[in-house]
CSV table of C-alpha atoms and ligand atoms in Angstrom, one decimal:
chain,number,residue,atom,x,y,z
A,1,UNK,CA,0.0,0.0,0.0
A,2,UNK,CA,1.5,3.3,-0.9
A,3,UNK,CA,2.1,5.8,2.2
A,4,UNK,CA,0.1,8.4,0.3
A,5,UNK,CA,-3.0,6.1,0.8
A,6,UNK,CA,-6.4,7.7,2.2
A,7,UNK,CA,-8.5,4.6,2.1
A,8,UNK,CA,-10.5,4.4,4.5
A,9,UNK,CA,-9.8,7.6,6.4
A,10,UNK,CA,-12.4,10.4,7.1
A,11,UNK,CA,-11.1,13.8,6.3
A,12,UNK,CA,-13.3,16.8,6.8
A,13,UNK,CA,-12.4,19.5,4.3
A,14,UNK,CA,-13.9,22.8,5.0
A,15,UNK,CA,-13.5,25.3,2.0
A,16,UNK,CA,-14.4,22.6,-0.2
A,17,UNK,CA,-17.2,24.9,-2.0
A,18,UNK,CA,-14.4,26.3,-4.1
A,19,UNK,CA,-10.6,27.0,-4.8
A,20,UNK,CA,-8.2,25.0,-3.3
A,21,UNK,CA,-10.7,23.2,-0.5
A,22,UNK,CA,-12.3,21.9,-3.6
A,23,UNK,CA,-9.5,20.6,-5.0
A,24,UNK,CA,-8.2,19.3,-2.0
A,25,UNK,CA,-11.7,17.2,-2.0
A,26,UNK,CA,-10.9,15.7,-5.1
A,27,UNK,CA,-7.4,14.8,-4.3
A,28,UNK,CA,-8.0,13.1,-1.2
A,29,UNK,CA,-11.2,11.8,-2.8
A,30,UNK,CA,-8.4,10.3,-5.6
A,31,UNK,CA,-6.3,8.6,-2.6
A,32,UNK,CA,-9.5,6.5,-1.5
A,33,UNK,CA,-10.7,9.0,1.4
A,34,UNK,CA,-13.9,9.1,2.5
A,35,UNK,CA,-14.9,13.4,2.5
A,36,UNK,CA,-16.7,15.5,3.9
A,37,UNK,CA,-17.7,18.9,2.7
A,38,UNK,CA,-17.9,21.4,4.3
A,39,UNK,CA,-18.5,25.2,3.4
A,40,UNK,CA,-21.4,27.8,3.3
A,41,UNK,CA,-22.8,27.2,-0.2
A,42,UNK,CA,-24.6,23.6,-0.4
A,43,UNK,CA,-25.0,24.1,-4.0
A,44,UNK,CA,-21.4,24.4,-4.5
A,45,UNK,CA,-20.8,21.6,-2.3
A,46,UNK,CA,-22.9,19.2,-4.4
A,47,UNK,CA,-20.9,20.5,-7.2
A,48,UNK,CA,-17.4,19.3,-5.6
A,49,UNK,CA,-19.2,16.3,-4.5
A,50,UNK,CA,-19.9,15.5,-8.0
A,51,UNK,CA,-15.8,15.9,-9.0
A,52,UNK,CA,-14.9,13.1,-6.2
A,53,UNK,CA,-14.2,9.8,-7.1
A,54,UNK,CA,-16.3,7.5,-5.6
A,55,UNK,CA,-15.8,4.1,-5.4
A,56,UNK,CA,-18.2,1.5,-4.2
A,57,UNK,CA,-16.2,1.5,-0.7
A,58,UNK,CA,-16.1,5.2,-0.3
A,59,UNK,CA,-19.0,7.3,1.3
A,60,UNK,CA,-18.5,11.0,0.9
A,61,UNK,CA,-20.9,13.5,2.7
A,62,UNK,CA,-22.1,17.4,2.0
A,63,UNK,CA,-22.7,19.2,5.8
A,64,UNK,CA,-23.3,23.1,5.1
A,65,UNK,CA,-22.1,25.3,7.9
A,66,UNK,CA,-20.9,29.1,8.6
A,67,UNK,CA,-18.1,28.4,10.7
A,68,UNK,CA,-18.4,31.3,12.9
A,69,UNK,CA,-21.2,30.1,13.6
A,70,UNK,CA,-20.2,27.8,17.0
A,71,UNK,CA,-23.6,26.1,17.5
A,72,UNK,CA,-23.8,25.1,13.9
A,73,UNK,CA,-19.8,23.9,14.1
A,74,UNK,CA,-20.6,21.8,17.3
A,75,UNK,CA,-23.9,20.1,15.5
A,76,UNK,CA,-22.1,19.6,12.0
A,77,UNK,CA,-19.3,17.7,14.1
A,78,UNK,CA,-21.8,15.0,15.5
A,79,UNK,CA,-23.5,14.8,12.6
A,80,UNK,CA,-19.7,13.9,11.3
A,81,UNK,CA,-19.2,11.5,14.1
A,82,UNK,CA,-23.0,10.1,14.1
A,83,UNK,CA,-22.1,9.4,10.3
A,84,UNK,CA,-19.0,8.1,9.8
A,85,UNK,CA,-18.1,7.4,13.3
A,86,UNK,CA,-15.3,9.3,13.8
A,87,UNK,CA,-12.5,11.6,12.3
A,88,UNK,CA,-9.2,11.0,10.8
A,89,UNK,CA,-8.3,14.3,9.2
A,90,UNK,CA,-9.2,17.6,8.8
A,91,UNK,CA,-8.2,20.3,6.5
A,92,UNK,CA,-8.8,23.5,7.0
A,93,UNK,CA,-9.5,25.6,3.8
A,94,UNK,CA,-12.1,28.1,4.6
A,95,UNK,CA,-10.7,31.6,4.6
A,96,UNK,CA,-11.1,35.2,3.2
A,97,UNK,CA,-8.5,37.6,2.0
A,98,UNK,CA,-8.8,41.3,1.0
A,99,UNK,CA,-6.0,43.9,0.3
A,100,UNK,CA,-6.2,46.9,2.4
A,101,UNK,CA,-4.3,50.2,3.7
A,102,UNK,CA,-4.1,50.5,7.4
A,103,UNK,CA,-6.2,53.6,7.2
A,104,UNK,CA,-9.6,51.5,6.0
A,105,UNK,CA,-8.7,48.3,8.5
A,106,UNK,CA,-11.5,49.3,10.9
A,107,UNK,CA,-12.4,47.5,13.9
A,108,UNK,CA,-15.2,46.1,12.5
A,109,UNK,CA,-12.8,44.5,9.7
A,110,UNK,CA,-10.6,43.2,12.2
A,111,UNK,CA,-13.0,41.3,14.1
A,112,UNK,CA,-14.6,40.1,10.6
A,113,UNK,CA,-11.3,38.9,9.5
A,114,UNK,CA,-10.1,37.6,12.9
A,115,UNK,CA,-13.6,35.6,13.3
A,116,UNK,CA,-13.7,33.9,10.0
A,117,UNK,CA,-9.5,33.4,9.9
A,118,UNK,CA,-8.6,32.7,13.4
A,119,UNK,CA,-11.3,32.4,15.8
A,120,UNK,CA,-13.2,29.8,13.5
A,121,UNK,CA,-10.3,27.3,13.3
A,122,UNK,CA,-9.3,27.2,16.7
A,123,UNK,CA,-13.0,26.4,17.6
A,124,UNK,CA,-13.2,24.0,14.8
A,125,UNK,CA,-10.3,22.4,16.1
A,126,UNK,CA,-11.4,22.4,19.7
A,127,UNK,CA,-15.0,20.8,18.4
A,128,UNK,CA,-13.2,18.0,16.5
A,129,UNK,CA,-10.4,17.2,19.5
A,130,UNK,CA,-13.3,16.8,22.0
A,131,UNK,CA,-13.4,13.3,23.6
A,132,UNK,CA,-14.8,10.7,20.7
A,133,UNK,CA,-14.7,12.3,18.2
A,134,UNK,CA,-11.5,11.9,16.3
A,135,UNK,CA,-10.2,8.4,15.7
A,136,UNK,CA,-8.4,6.8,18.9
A,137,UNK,CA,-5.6,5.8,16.3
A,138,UNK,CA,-5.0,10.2,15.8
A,139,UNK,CA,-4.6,11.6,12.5
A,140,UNK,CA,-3.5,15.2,11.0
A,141,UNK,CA,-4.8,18.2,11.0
A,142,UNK,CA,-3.8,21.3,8.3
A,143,UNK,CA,-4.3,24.5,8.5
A,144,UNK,CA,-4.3,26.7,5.1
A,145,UNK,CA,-2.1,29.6,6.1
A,146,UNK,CA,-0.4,32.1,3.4
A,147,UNK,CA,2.9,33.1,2.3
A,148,UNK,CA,1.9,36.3,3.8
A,149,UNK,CA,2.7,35.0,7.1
A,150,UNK,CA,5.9,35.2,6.7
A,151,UNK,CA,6.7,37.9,4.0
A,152,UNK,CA,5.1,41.5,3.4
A,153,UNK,CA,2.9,43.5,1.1
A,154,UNK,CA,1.6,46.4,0.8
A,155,UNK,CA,-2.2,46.6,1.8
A,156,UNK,CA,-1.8,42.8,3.3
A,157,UNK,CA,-1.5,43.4,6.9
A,158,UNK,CA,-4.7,42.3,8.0
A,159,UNK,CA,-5.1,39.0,6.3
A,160,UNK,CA,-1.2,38.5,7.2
A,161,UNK,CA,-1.9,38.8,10.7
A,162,UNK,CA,-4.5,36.3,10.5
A,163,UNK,CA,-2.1,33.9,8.5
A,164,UNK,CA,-0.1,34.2,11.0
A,165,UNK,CA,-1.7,33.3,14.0
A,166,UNK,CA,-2.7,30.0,12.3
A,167,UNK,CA,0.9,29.5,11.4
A,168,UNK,CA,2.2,30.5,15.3
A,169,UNK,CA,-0.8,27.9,16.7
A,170,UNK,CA,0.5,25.1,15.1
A,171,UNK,CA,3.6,24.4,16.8
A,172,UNK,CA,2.0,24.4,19.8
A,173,UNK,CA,-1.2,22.4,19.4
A,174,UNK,CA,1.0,20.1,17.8
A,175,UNK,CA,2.8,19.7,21.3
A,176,UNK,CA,-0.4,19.3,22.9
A,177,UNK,CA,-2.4,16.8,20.3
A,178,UNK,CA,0.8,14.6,19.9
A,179,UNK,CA,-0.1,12.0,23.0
A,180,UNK,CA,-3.2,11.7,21.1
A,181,UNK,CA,-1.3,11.6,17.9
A,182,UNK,CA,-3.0,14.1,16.4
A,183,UNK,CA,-0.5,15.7,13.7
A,184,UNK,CA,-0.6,19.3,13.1
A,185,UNK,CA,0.9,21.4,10.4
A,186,UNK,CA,-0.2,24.3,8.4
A,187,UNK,CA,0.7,24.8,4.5
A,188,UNK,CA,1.8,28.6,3.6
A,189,UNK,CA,0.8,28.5,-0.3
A,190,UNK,CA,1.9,31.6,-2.6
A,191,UNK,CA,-0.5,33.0,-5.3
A,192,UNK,CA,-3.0,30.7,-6.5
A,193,UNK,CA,-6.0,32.0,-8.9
A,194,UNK,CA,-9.3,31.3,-6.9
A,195,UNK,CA,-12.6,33.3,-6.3
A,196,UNK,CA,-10.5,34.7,-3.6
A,197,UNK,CA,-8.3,36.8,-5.2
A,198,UNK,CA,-8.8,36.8,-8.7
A,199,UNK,CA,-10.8,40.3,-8.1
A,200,UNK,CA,-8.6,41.8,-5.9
A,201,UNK,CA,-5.8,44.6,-7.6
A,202,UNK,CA,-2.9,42.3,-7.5
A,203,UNK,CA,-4.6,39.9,-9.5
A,204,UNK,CA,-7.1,42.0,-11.6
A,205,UNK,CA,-4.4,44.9,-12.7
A,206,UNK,CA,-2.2,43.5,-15.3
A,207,UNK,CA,0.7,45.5,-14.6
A,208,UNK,CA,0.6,44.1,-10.3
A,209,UNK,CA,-0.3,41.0,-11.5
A,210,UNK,CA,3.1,40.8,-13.8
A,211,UNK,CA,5.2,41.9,-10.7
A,212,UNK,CA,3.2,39.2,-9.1
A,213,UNK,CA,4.4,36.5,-11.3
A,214,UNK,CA,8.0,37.4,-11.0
A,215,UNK,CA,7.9,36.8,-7.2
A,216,UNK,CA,7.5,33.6,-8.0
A,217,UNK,CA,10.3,31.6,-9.5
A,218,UNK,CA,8.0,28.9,-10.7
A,219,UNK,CA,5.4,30.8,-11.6
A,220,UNK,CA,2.0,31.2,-10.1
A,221,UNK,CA,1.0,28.3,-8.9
A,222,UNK,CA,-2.2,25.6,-9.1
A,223,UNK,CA,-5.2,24.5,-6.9
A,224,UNK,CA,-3.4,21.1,-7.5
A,225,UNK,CA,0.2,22.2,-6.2
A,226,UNK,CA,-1.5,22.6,-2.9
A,227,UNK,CA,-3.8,19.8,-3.0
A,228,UNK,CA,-0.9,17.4,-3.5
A,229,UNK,CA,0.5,18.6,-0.2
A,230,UNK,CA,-2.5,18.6,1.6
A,231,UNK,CA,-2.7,15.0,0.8
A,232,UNK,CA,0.9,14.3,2.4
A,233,UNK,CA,0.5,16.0,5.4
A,234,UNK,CA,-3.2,14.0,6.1
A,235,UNK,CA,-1.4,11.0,5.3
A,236,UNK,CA,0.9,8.7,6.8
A,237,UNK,CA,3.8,9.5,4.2
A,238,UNK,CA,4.2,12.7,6.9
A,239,UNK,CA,3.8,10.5,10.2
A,240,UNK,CA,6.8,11.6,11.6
A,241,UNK,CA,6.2,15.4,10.7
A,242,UNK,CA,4.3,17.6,13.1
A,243,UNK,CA,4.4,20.9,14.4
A,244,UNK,CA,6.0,22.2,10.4
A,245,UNK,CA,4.8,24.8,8.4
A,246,UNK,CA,5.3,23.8,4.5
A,247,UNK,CA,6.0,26.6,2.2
A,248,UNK,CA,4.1,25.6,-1.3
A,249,UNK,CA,4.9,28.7,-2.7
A,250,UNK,CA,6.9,28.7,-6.7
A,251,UNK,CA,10.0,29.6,-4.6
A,252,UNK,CA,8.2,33.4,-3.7
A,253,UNK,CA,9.8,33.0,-0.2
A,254,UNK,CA,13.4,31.7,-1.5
A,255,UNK,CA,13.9,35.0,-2.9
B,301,NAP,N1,-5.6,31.3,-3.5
B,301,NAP,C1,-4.4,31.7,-3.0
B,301,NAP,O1,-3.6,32.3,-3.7
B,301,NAP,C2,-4.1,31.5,-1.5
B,301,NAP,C3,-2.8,31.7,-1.1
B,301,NAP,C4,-2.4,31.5,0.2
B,301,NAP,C5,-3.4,31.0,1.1
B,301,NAP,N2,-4.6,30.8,0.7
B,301,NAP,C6,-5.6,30.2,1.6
B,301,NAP,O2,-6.2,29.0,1.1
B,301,NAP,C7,-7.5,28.9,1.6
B,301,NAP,C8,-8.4,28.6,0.4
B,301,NAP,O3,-8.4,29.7,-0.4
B,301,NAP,P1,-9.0,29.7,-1.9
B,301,NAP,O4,-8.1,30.4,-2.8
B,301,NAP,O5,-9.5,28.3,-2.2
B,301,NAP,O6,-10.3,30.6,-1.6
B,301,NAP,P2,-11.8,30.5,-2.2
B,301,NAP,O7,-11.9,29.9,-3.5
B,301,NAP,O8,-12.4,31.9,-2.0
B,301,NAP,O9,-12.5,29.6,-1.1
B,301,NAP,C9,-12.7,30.0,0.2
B,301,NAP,C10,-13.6,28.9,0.9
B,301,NAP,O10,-13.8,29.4,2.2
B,301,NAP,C11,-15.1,29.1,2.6
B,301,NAP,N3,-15.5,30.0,3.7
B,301,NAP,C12,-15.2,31.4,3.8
B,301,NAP,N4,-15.8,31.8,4.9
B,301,NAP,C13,-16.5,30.8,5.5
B,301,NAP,C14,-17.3,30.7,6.7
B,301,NAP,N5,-17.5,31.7,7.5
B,301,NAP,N6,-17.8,29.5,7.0
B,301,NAP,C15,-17.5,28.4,6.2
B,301,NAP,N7,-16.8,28.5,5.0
B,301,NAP,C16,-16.3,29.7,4.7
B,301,NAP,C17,-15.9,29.4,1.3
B,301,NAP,O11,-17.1,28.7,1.4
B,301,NAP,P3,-18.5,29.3,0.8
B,301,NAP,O12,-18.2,30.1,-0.4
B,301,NAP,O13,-19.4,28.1,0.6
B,301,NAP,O14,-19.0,30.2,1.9
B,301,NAP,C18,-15.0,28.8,0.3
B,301,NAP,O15,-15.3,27.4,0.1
B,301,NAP,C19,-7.8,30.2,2.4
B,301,NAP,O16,-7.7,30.0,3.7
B,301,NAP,C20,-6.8,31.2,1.8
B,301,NAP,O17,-6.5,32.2,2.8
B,301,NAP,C21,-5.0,31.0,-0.6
């Protein structure tokens, strides 16, 4: 059996409406897991649940839910556990970015940002780490953060701050999951087109957009670049990795 395989393994995968959550789905999907998908739009959800592979042994599942929406988090979980009967993995996709000056970061946007970025996956995590309801053998758990966690741009300090927190909680949840051994890394991707950027001025202003692409020595990259090491890290190829951030980046942060 190849140490990349999924079978068997229930990975919840929120973000999996769109972008990179959804092609995280399929991926894991591709390596035998059974999914879950999780995000805010059910219609989109049935549309990444009809891009998995589905074998006769898998059994892949659609649970809407707002994530900063607690009650809802806490009832999608043991619907999860009710359903499958427990959790192997979760990846954690669901974010939101924006590109603003300090002068326009108000309060308000802070909290917004800090809620859906931050607040919602420690919570998520807390929900899924209560007693029964992740496998008794452990598993992984990933965090999406961003290259801007570690590097600056202009207009990026709010959704960097949030990156980073996700990306300074790791090593220390990885601490305290491991005598459960629960796993837990985060994966710092550079610029990937998605809905979540491909309006924004770096993306949408040809000029920014060509300075973009220079950051990276690869090139920008793809939904799949990620996905590929989202599947490591959930599987037991990376058993003796916790506590890491992975840079999947085109080389932006070499430079
Ligand atoms: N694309 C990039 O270049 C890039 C680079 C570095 C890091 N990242 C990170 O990678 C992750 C995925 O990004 P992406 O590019 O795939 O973005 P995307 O296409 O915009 O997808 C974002 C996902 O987050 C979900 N989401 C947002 N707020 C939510 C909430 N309150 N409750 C539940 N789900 C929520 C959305 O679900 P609904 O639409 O169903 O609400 C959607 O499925 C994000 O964390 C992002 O910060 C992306």
């Amino acid at each position: 059996m190849s140490p990349f395989d999924l079978k068997n393994r229930v990975i919840l995968i929120t973000g999996a409406s769109s972008g990179i959550g959804r092609q995280c789905a399929i991926g894991c999907s591709k390596f035998g897991a059974n999914v879950i998908l999780s995000g805010r739009d059910k219609g989109r959800l049935n549309e990444t649940l009809g891009m998995l592979r589905n074998d006769e042994n898998q059994c892949h599942a659609v649970m809407a839910c707002d994530l900063t929406d607690y009650a809802e988090v806490e009832r999608m979980i043991s619907q999860v556990v009710e359903k499958m009967g427990r959790i192997d993995g979760v990846l954690h996709c669901a974010g939101i970015s924006t590109t603003l000056p300090l002068r326009s970061v108000s309060i308000g946007k802070l909290e917004e940002y800090f809620n859906a970025n931050v607040f919602s996956a420690y919570n998520l995590t807390r929900e899924v780490c209560k007693a029964g309801n992740f496998s008794k053998e452990g598993g992984s758990i990933v965090f999406l953060s961003s290259v801007m966690a570690c590097v600056g741009e202009v207009g990026k300090s709010l959704y960097a701050m949030t990156k980073g927190a996700l990306r300074a909680g790791v090593k220390s949840l990885a601490c305290e999951l491991a005598r459960k051994n629960i796993r837990v890394n985060s994966i710092s991707p550079g610029v990937v087109i998605t809905p979540i950027n491909q309006n924004l001025p770096h993306i949408a202003e040809p000029e920014r957009r060509e300075a973009l692409e220079s950051k990276h020595l690869l090139g920008l990259g793809k939904a799949e670049d990620v996905a590929n090491a989202c599947v490591f890290l959930l599987s037991d190829a990376s058993r003796w990795i916790t506590g890491i951030d992975l840079c999947v980046d085109g080389g932006y942060t070499a430079m």
